[in-house]
Amino acid sequence: MNIAGKKILIAVTGGIAAYKIHFLIRDFIKKGAEVQVIMTPDSENFVTQLSLSTLSKRPVYSDFYGDNGTWNSHVEWALWADVMIIAPCTANTLAKMVHGICDNLVIATYMSAKCPVFIAPAMDLDMYQHPSTKQNLELAEDFGHIIIPAENGELASGLVGQGRMAEPETISEAIESFFTPNTGSLEGKTVLITAGPTYEAIDPVRFIGNHSSGKMGFSLAEEAAKRGAKVILVSGPSSQKPVHKNIELYRVVSAKEMLEKVFQFYKNTDMAIASAAVADYAPKEVAKEKIKKNDDSLTIELIKNPDILKTMGEQKTHQFLVGFALETQNEEENAKGKLEKKNLDMIILNSLRDEGAGFRNDTNKIKIFTKTDKKEFDLKSKTEVAKDIFNFIETQYLK
Ligand code: PMT
C-alpha cells in the first residue's frame, strides 16, 4: 500500500471526534502524502487551525475570505485533491452535502470536487439512528461517495452505541486500500462470503432471527478485497457497511433468499466462506395478518430451511469451501463433523463458551480445522481474525 505523493484534502466539521484528525494527518504525512485541511467555522470550537496546520505543514482555512480583500479558493483545493475526506462528518454537514446547502467553505469545496469523496460520520446515538441521517447517508452513497461507518462504543454524551467516528487507522486503511492496485495474493480470484443473520417471517411484524451482527463476515470481505479478490458479499439484515471498492454487496432477508443469491454466483466462485448464522428452521406458514394474542399459548409449525453450505458442498466442482461452526458444547467434535458432512476444505470453530467470541462482539476467538491440520488462535479483533483466517487459507489454497 502506498499513498506517498497522493494529495489528500481533509474537511473537518464540528464534532468532538475532530481531535482524532490530528492522528490521521500525522499518519498521512508520515506515509509521504500531501495533506490540505479545511474546516467549518464550528469545528474551531473543538480543534485549532494552529495544531492542524502544524501537523499538515500547510495553512488551514475555514473562511472564504482572506486578509486584505483576498479570497480562499475552494475550487483550487477541490481540483488539487486526489481524494477528499470529510471527517468527522456531522449530521448537519451531511445534510448540507446531500441537499446542496452551500453556506460554508467546506460545502463549497465539496461541491466543486471531482475526486472520490470519503465520509466518516460521527454523531450521537439517536442522531445516527435518525431516519434523516440514514436517508442522507444513502443519498451520499447513491452519489458514489464512500461511507466509513461510525463505530460502536461509548459516546461523548455517555450513551453507548453506534455513532463514534471510525478510528484514524480505519480511515487511513480505507484510503490506502483505495489507492492500492489489485496485486494481492488473491488477485484474479472471486471470493463469495455469506454474513449476518437470516430473518424468517412469522407474520408481517415478527420473525425468527438470531444475534449475528455481520461483523465477522464483513471483516472477512474487507480482508479478501484488500488481498485483491473480487468479493461477492451476501448478507442478511445487518447495519454493517462495506468500505472496499472491490466488494459487491447483496442484502437478503431469509435463508431461501440467501440460498438463491449464493447460487447466482457459486459456479464462478473460486472460494466460498459461509460465516452467516442461517436460521435452521422457518415457519411453515407466514400469517398474512398480525397474529393476535387471543390464547395463552401459540404453536408455530417450523420446517427445515435449506442448508446453504451443505448444498455448496454437494455441488462443489473446484471451489475452496470454508464453513464456520458456532458451538456451545462438544465443540471440536461438532466442528469436525460439519467439516466432513458438508464436504468442506476447512472449518472455523468459535465457541460461545469463550468470553468475547461469537456474536456481536468486535472480537472473536477461533480454532481452524482441515482434514489434517488444526490451529488455535488467541482472542483478537474481528479484523485481525479475518487476517489470520486468510493467512491460513493461503497456506492451504495457494500452496
Ligand atoms: O455476525 P457476528 O455478530 O460477527 O458473529 C459471527 C458469527 C458468530 C455469526 C460467525 O463467526 C459464525 O460462527 N457463523 C456461523 C454461525 C452458524 O450458523 O454456525 P452453525 O454451526 O449453525 O452452521 C455451520 C455452517 O453452516 C456455517 O458456516 C453456516 O453459515 C452454515 N449454514 C448453517 C445452516 C444453514 N441453513 N445454512 C448454512 O449455510
PDB file of N, CA and C and ligand atoms in Angstrom, residues 194-198 210-220 238 240 255 258-259 273-281 304-312 322-327 334-335 338 342 344 347-352 357-364 366 382, ligand 1:
ATOM      1  N   THR A 194     -20.838 -15.332   2.887  1.00  0.00           N
ATOM      2  CA  THR A 194     -22.157 -15.058   3.479  1.00  0.00           C
ATOM      3  C   THR A 194     -21.925 -14.467   4.864  1.00  0.00           C
ATOM      4  N   ALA A 195     -22.827 -13.557   5.264  1.00  0.00           N
ATOM      5  CA  ALA A 195     -22.642 -12.857   6.543  1.00  0.00           C
ATOM      6  C   ALA A 195     -23.996 -12.563   7.187  1.00  0.00           C
ATOM      7  N   GLY A 196     -23.938 -12.288   8.480  1.00  0.00           N
ATOM      8  CA  GLY A 196     -25.130 -11.805   9.186  1.00  0.00           C
ATOM      9  C   GLY A 196     -26.126 -12.900   9.514  1.00  0.00           C
ATOM     10  N   PRO A 197     -27.263 -12.500  10.053  1.00  0.00           N
ATOM     11  CA  PRO A 197     -28.308 -13.470  10.404  1.00  0.00           C
ATOM     12  C   PRO A 197     -29.258 -13.662   9.217  1.00  0.00           C
ATOM     13  N   THR A 198     -30.208 -14.568   9.338  1.00  0.00           N
ATOM     14  CA  THR A 198     -31.370 -14.514   8.437  1.00  0.00           C
ATOM     15  C   THR A 198     -32.598 -14.293   9.319  1.00  0.00           C
ATOM     16  N   ASN A 210     -31.547 -14.252  14.875  1.00  0.00           N
ATOM     17  CA  ASN A 210     -30.503 -14.539  15.875  1.00  0.00           C
ATOM     18  C   ASN A 210     -29.634 -13.303  16.062  1.00  0.00           C
ATOM     19  N   HIS A 211     -28.598 -13.437  16.904  1.00  0.00           N
ATOM     20  CA  HIS A 211     -27.826 -12.255  17.328  1.00  0.00           C
ATOM     21  C   HIS A 211     -26.689 -11.868  16.398  1.00  0.00           C
ATOM     22  N   SER A 212     -26.568 -12.479  15.242  1.00  0.00           N
ATOM     23  CA  SER A 212     -25.420 -12.151  14.381  1.00  0.00           C
ATOM     24  C   SER A 212     -25.487 -10.697  13.915  1.00  0.00           C
ATOM     25  N   SER A 213     -24.342 -10.008  14.007  1.00  0.00           N
ATOM     26  CA  SER A 213     -24.271  -8.596  13.605  1.00  0.00           C
ATOM     27  C   SER A 213     -23.749  -8.436  12.186  1.00  0.00           C
ATOM     28  N   GLY A 214     -23.118  -9.479  11.678  1.00  0.00           N
ATOM     29  CA  GLY A 214     -22.483  -9.386  10.357  1.00  0.00           C
ATOM     30  C   GLY A 214     -21.022  -8.958  10.432  1.00  0.00           C
ATOM     31  N   LYS A 215     -20.548  -8.613  11.647  1.00  0.00           N
ATOM     32  CA  LYS A 215     -19.179  -8.066  11.751  1.00  0.00           C
ATOM     33  C   LYS A 215     -18.116  -9.042  11.236  1.00  0.00           C
ATOM     34  N   MET A 216     -18.267 -10.336  11.585  1.00  0.00           N
ATOM     35  CA  MET A 216     -17.247 -11.308  11.179  1.00  0.00           C
ATOM     36  C   MET A 216     -17.208 -11.410   9.649  1.00  0.00           C
ATOM     37  N   GLY A 217     -18.385 -11.514   9.045  1.00  0.00           N
ATOM     38  CA  GLY A 217     -18.448 -11.668   7.586  1.00  0.00           C
ATOM     39  C   GLY A 217     -17.946 -10.425   6.856  1.00  0.00           C
ATOM     40  N   PHE A 218     -18.307  -9.238   7.356  1.00  0.00           N
ATOM     41  CA  PHE A 218     -17.862  -8.004   6.698  1.00  0.00           C
ATOM     42  C   PHE A 218     -16.348  -7.834   6.857  1.00  0.00           C
ATOM     43  N   SER A 219     -15.795  -8.247   8.007  1.00  0.00           N
ATOM     44  CA  SER A 219     -14.334  -8.170   8.182  1.00  0.00           C
ATOM     45  C   SER A 219     -13.638  -9.098   7.186  1.00  0.00           C
ATOM     46  N   LEU A 220     -14.212 -10.287   6.990  1.00  0.00           N
ATOM     47  CA  LEU A 220     -13.621 -11.218   6.005  1.00  0.00           C
ATOM     48  C   LEU A 220     -13.674 -10.624   4.605  1.00  0.00           C
ATOM     49  N   SER A 238     -28.210  -6.473   8.542  1.00  0.00           N
ATOM     50  CA  SER A 238     -27.043  -6.073   9.329  1.00  0.00           C
ATOM     51  C   SER A 238     -26.831  -4.585   9.110  1.00  0.00           C
ATOM     52  N   GLN A 240     -23.891  -3.301   9.201  1.00  0.00           N
ATOM     53  CA  GLN A 240     -22.526  -3.131   8.685  1.00  0.00           C
ATOM     54  C   GLN A 240     -22.563  -2.647   7.242  1.00  0.00           C
ATOM     55  N   ALA A 255     -33.321 -17.255   4.709  1.00  0.00           N
ATOM     56  CA  ALA A 255     -32.378 -18.286   4.256  1.00  0.00           C
ATOM     57  C   ALA A 255     -32.613 -18.625   2.787  1.00  0.00           C
ATOM     58  N   MET A 258     -31.109 -16.062   0.708  1.00  0.00           N
ATOM     59  CA  MET A 258     -29.641 -16.165   0.745  1.00  0.00           C
ATOM     60  C   MET A 258     -29.172 -17.295  -0.182  1.00  0.00           C
ATOM     61  N   LEU A 259     -29.885 -18.430  -0.111  1.00  0.00           N
ATOM     62  CA  LEU A 259     -29.543 -19.576  -0.967  1.00  0.00           C
ATOM     63  C   LEU A 259     -29.588 -19.175  -2.444  1.00  0.00           C
ATOM     64  N   ILE A 273     -16.876 -18.651   1.628  1.00  0.00           N
ATOM     65  CA  ILE A 273     -16.761 -18.717   3.096  1.00  0.00           C
ATOM     66  C   ILE A 273     -18.139 -18.407   3.685  1.00  0.00           C
ATOM     67  N   ALA A 274     -18.677 -19.375   4.437  1.00  0.00           N
ATOM     68  CA  ALA A 274     -20.028 -19.206   4.988  1.00  0.00           C
ATOM     69  C   ALA A 274     -19.915 -18.781   6.450  1.00  0.00           C
ATOM     70  N   SER A 275     -20.009 -17.471   6.679  1.00  0.00           N
ATOM     71  CA  SER A 275     -19.959 -17.002   8.069  1.00  0.00           C
ATOM     72  C   SER A 275     -21.342 -16.597   8.570  1.00  0.00           C
ATOM     73  N   ALA A 276     -22.356 -16.703   7.705  1.00  0.00           N
ATOM     74  CA  ALA A 276     -23.707 -16.306   8.117  1.00  0.00           C
ATOM     75  C   ALA A 276     -24.255 -17.267   9.166  1.00  0.00           C
ATOM     76  N   ALA A 277     -25.053 -16.705  10.066  1.00  0.00           N
ATOM     77  CA  ALA A 277     -25.780 -17.528  11.030  1.00  0.00           C
ATOM     78  C   ALA A 277     -27.185 -17.724  10.454  1.00  0.00           C
ATOM     79  N   VAL A 278     -27.307 -18.784   9.679  1.00  0.00           N
ATOM     80  CA  VAL A 278     -28.565 -19.020   8.947  1.00  0.00           C
ATOM     81  C   VAL A 278     -29.551 -19.736   9.871  1.00  0.00           C
ATOM     82  N   ALA A 279     -30.792 -19.261   9.889  1.00  0.00           N
ATOM     83  CA  ALA A 279     -31.798 -19.935  10.726  1.00  0.00           C
ATOM     84  C   ALA A 279     -32.031 -21.334  10.183  1.00  0.00           C
ATOM     85  N   ASP A 280     -31.980 -22.332  11.073  1.00  0.00           N
ATOM     86  CA  ASP A 280     -32.140 -23.712  10.611  1.00  0.00           C
ATOM     87  C   ASP A 280     -33.590 -24.047  10.274  1.00  0.00           C
ATOM     88  N   TYR A 281     -34.501 -23.311  10.897  1.00  0.00           N
ATOM     89  CA  TYR A 281     -35.929 -23.569  10.657  1.00  0.00           C
ATOM     90  C   TYR A 281     -36.666 -22.269  10.347  1.00  0.00           C
ATOM     91  N   LYS A 304     -37.716 -27.233   8.109  1.00  0.00           N
ATOM     92  CA  LYS A 304     -36.271 -27.066   7.945  1.00  0.00           C
ATOM     93  C   LYS A 304     -35.959 -26.129   6.779  1.00  0.00           C
ATOM     94  N   ASN A 305     -35.034 -25.240   7.005  1.00  0.00           N
ATOM     95  CA  ASN A 305     -34.536 -24.369   5.933  1.00  0.00           C
ATOM     96  C   ASN A 305     -33.514 -25.123   5.107  1.00  0.00           C
ATOM     97  N   PRO A 306     -33.263 -24.656   3.894  1.00  0.00           N
ATOM     98  CA  PRO A 306     -32.165 -25.286   3.138  1.00  0.00           C
ATOM     99  C   PRO A 306     -30.854 -25.041   3.860  1.00  0.00           C
ATOM    100  N   ASP A 307     -29.943 -26.012   3.848  1.00  0.00           N
ATOM    101  CA  ASP A 307     -28.597 -25.792   4.391  1.00  0.00           C
ATOM    102  C   ASP A 307     -27.726 -25.296   3.220  1.00  0.00           C
ATOM    103  N   ILE A 308     -27.464 -24.008   3.248  1.00  0.00           N
ATOM    104  CA  ILE A 308     -26.790 -23.370   2.099  1.00  0.00           C
ATOM    105  C   ILE A 308     -25.392 -23.947   1.912  1.00  0.00           C
ATOM    106  N   LEU A 309     -24.661 -24.052   3.013  1.00  0.00           N
ATOM    107  CA  LEU A 309     -23.275 -24.524   2.932  1.00  0.00           C
ATOM    108  C   LEU A 309     -23.219 -25.983   2.492  1.00  0.00           C
ATOM    109  N   LYS A 310     -24.135 -26.783   3.027  1.00  0.00           N
ATOM    110  CA  LYS A 310     -24.153 -28.209   2.659  1.00  0.00           C
ATOM    111  C   LYS A 310     -24.439 -28.345   1.156  1.00  0.00           C
ATOM    112  N   THR A 311     -25.362 -27.513   0.675  1.00  0.00           N
ATOM    113  CA  THR A 311     -25.685 -27.556  -0.763  1.00  0.00           C
ATOM    114  C   THR A 311     -24.466 -27.138  -1.581  1.00  0.00           C
ATOM    115  N   MET A 312     -23.709 -26.139  -1.083  1.00  0.00           N
ATOM    116  CA  MET A 312     -22.482 -25.744  -1.794  1.00  0.00           C
ATOM    117  C   MET A 312     -21.506 -26.924  -1.827  1.00  0.00           C
ATOM    118  N   VAL A 322     -15.153 -23.029   2.756  1.00  0.00           N
ATOM    119  CA  VAL A 322     -14.857 -22.802   4.175  1.00  0.00           C
ATOM    120  C   VAL A 322     -16.158 -22.560   4.933  1.00  0.00           C
ATOM    121  N   GLY A 323     -16.326 -23.279   6.029  1.00  0.00           N
ATOM    122  CA  GLY A 323     -17.515 -23.065   6.857  1.00  0.00           C
ATOM    123  C   GLY A 323     -17.129 -22.565   8.236  1.00  0.00           C
ATOM    124  N   PHE A 324     -18.113 -22.129   8.972  1.00  0.00           N
ATOM    125  CA  PHE A 324     -17.947 -21.775  10.381  1.00  0.00           C
ATOM    126  C   PHE A 324     -18.743 -22.778  11.204  1.00  0.00           C
ATOM    127  N   ALA A 325     -18.331 -22.977  12.441  1.00  0.00           N
ATOM    128  CA  ALA A 325     -19.149 -23.750  13.376  1.00  0.00           C
ATOM    129  C   ALA A 325     -19.285 -22.915  14.643  1.00  0.00           C
ATOM    130  N   LEU A 326     -20.504 -22.627  14.997  1.00  0.00           N
ATOM    131  CA  LEU A 326     -20.759 -21.884  16.228  1.00  0.00           C
ATOM    132  C   LEU A 326     -21.300 -22.884  17.236  1.00  0.00           C
ATOM    133  N   GLU A 327     -20.526 -23.144  18.265  1.00  0.00           N
ATOM    134  CA  GLU A 327     -20.880 -24.243  19.160  1.00  0.00           C
ATOM    135  C   GLU A 327     -20.978 -23.782  20.606  1.00  0.00           C
ATOM    136  N   ASN A 334     -18.074 -31.495  17.122  1.00  0.00           N
ATOM    137  CA  ASN A 334     -19.144 -30.998  16.248  1.00  0.00           C
ATOM    138  C   ASN A 334     -18.570 -30.305  15.008  1.00  0.00           C
ATOM    139  N   ALA A 335     -17.511 -29.503  15.224  1.00  0.00           N
ATOM    140  CA  ALA A 335     -16.914 -28.779  14.092  1.00  0.00           C
ATOM    141  C   ALA A 335     -16.361 -29.771  13.073  1.00  0.00           C
ATOM    142  N   LYS A 338     -19.038 -31.301  11.013  1.00  0.00           N
ATOM    143  CA  LYS A 338     -19.573 -30.424   9.960  1.00  0.00           C
ATOM    144  C   LYS A 338     -18.602 -30.348   8.777  1.00  0.00           C
ATOM    145  N   LYS A 342     -20.432 -31.578   5.427  1.00  0.00           N
ATOM    146  CA  LYS A 342     -20.757 -30.537   4.434  1.00  0.00           C
ATOM    147  C   LYS A 342     -19.708 -30.473   3.318  1.00  0.00           C
ATOM    148  N   LEU A 344     -16.403 -29.828   3.322  1.00  0.00           N
ATOM    149  CA  LEU A 344     -15.645 -28.574   3.368  1.00  0.00           C
ATOM    150  C   LEU A 344     -14.146 -28.840   3.261  1.00  0.00           C
ATOM    151  N   ILE A 347     -12.806 -25.639   8.308  1.00  0.00           N
ATOM    152  CA  ILE A 347     -13.887 -25.102   9.154  1.00  0.00           C
ATOM    153  C   ILE A 347     -13.297 -24.266  10.283  1.00  0.00           C
ATOM    154  N   ILE A 348     -14.007 -23.190  10.617  1.00  0.00           N
ATOM    155  CA  ILE A 348     -13.541 -22.269  11.657  1.00  0.00           C
ATOM    156  C   ILE A 348     -14.499 -22.391  12.836  1.00  0.00           C
ATOM    157  N   LEU A 349     -13.941 -22.824  13.955  1.00  0.00           N
ATOM    158  CA  LEU A 349     -14.773 -23.014  15.142  1.00  0.00           C
ATOM    159  C   LEU A 349     -14.720 -21.782  16.029  1.00  0.00           C
ATOM    160  N   ASN A 350     -15.898 -21.261  16.408  1.00  0.00           N
ATOM    161  CA  ASN A 350     -15.941 -20.283  17.503  1.00  0.00           C
ATOM    162  C   ASN A 350     -16.952 -20.784  18.523  1.00  0.00           C
ATOM    163  N   SER A 351     -16.569 -20.683  19.802  1.00  0.00           N
ATOM    164  CA  SER A 351     -17.424 -21.236  20.839  1.00  0.00           C
ATOM    165  C   SER A 351     -17.998 -20.120  21.703  1.00  0.00           C
ATOM    166  N   LEU A 352     -19.291 -20.225  21.975  1.00  0.00           N
ATOM    167  CA  LEU A 352     -19.915 -19.210  22.846  1.00  0.00           C
ATOM    168  C   LEU A 352     -19.457 -19.367  24.295  1.00  0.00           C
ATOM    169  N   ALA A 357     -16.045 -14.155  22.301  1.00  0.00           N
ATOM    170  CA  ALA A 357     -16.112 -14.842  20.998  1.00  0.00           C
ATOM    171  C   ALA A 357     -17.550 -14.894  20.489  1.00  0.00           C
ATOM    172  N   GLY A 358     -17.695 -15.060  19.171  1.00  0.00           N
ATOM    173  CA  GLY A 358     -19.011 -15.292  18.583  1.00  0.00           C
ATOM    174  C   GLY A 358     -19.748 -14.035  18.187  1.00  0.00           C
ATOM    175  N   PHE A 359     -21.043 -14.039  18.494  1.00  0.00           N
ATOM    176  CA  PHE A 359     -21.971 -12.979  18.070  1.00  0.00           C
ATOM    177  C   PHE A 359     -21.622 -11.584  18.568  1.00  0.00           C
ATOM    178  N   ARG A 360     -21.914 -10.591  17.776  1.00  0.00           N
ATOM    179  CA  ARG A 360     -21.988  -9.165  18.130  1.00  0.00           C
ATOM    180  C   ARG A 360     -20.680  -8.523  18.567  1.00  0.00           C
ATOM    181  N   ASN A 361     -19.859  -9.255  19.341  1.00  0.00           N
ATOM    182  CA  ASN A 361     -18.617  -8.651  19.832  1.00  0.00           C
ATOM    183  C   ASN A 361     -17.772  -8.143  18.680  1.00  0.00           C
ATOM    184  N   ASP A 362     -16.867  -7.189  18.994  1.00  0.00           N
ATOM    185  CA  ASP A 362     -15.884  -6.768  17.986  1.00  0.00           C
ATOM    186  C   ASP A 362     -14.727  -7.757  17.932  1.00  0.00           C
ATOM    187  N   THR A 363     -14.744  -8.745  18.839  1.00  0.00           N
ATOM    188  CA  THR A 363     -13.640  -9.709  18.921  1.00  0.00           C
ATOM    189  C   THR A 363     -14.141 -11.124  18.636  1.00  0.00           C
ATOM    190  N   ASN A 364     -13.205 -12.020  18.394  1.00  0.00           N
ATOM    191  CA  ASN A 364     -13.554 -13.437  18.245  1.00  0.00           C
ATOM    192  C   ASN A 364     -12.335 -14.291  18.610  1.00  0.00           C
ATOM    193  N   ILE A 366     -10.886 -18.134  17.662  1.00  0.00           N
ATOM    194  CA  ILE A 366     -11.196 -19.236  16.726  1.00  0.00           C
ATOM    195  C   ILE A 366     -10.171 -20.371  16.779  1.00  0.00           C
ATOM    196  N   LYS A 382     -12.101  -8.724  15.253  1.00  0.00           N
ATOM    197  CA  LYS A 382     -12.562  -9.492  14.087  1.00  0.00           C
ATOM    198  C   LYS A 382     -11.756  -9.122  12.842  1.00  0.00           C
TER     199      LYS A 382
HETATM  200  O1  PMT B   1     -22.026 -11.763  12.765  1.00  0.00           O
HETATM  201  P1  PMT B   1     -21.236 -11.644  14.050  1.00  0.00           P
HETATM  202  O2  PMT B   1     -22.018 -10.988  15.153  1.00  0.00           O
HETATM  203  O3  PMT B   1     -19.869 -11.055  13.825  1.00  0.00           O
HETATM  204  O4  PMT B   1     -20.989 -13.144  14.581  1.00  0.00           O
HETATM  205  C1  PMT B   1     -20.195 -14.031  13.871  1.00  0.00           C
HETATM  206  C2  PMT B   1     -20.741 -15.467  13.901  1.00  0.00           C
HETATM  207  C3  PMT B   1     -20.726 -15.970  15.327  1.00  0.00           C
HETATM  208  C4  PMT B   1     -22.172 -15.499  13.351  1.00  0.00           C
HETATM  209  C5  PMT B   1     -19.782 -16.321  12.987  1.00  0.00           C
HETATM  210  O5  PMT B   1     -18.482 -16.276  13.489  1.00  0.00           O
HETATM  211  C6  PMT B   1     -20.255 -17.778  12.908  1.00  0.00           C
HETATM  212  O6  PMT B   1     -19.940 -18.602  13.731  1.00  0.00           O
HETATM  213  N1  PMT B   1     -21.065 -18.094  11.862  1.00  0.00           N
HETATM  214  C7  PMT B   1     -21.703 -19.386  11.680  1.00  0.00           C
HETATM  215  C8  PMT B   1     -22.898 -19.485  12.568  1.00  0.00           C
HETATM  216  C9  PMT B   1     -23.657 -20.764  12.387  1.00  0.00           C
HETATM  217  O7  PMT B   1     -24.760 -20.742  11.935  1.00  0.00           O
HETATM  218  O8  PMT B   1     -22.997 -21.854  12.679  1.00  0.00           O
HETATM  219  P2  PMT B   1     -23.588 -23.385  12.522  1.00  0.00           P
HETATM  220  O9  PMT B   1     -22.602 -24.203  13.257  1.00  0.00           O
HETATM  221  O10 PMT B   1     -25.017 -23.438  12.935  1.00  0.00           O
HETATM  222  O11 PMT B   1     -23.527 -23.641  10.962  1.00  0.00           O
HETATM  223  C10 PMT B   1     -22.435 -24.306  10.327  1.00  0.00           C
HETATM  224  C11 PMT B   1     -22.159 -23.692   8.971  1.00  0.00           C
HETATM  225  O12 PMT B   1     -23.242 -23.961   8.080  1.00  0.00           O
HETATM  226  C12 PMT B   1     -21.949 -22.204   8.981  1.00  0.00           C
HETATM  227  O13 PMT B   1     -20.899 -21.902   8.074  1.00  0.00           O
HETATM  228  C13 PMT B   1     -23.282 -21.660   8.459  1.00  0.00           C
HETATM  229  O14 PMT B   1     -23.090 -20.436   7.714  1.00  0.00           O
HETATM  230  C14 PMT B   1     -23.738 -22.767   7.521  1.00  0.00           C
HETATM  231  N2  PMT B   1     -25.206 -22.921   7.439  1.00  0.00           N
HETATM  232  C15 PMT B   1     -25.924 -23.325   8.515  1.00  0.00           C
HETATM  233  C16 PMT B   1     -27.281 -23.528   8.401  1.00  0.00           C
HETATM  234  C17 PMT B   1     -27.903 -23.334   7.150  1.00  0.00           C
HETATM  235  N3  PMT B   1     -29.198 -23.500   6.999  1.00  0.00           N
HETATM  236  N4  PMT B   1     -27.161 -22.920   6.103  1.00  0.00           N
HETATM  237  C18 PMT B   1     -25.827 -22.712   6.222  1.00  0.00           C
HETATM  238  O15 PMT B   1     -25.163 -22.322   5.249  1.00  0.00           O
END
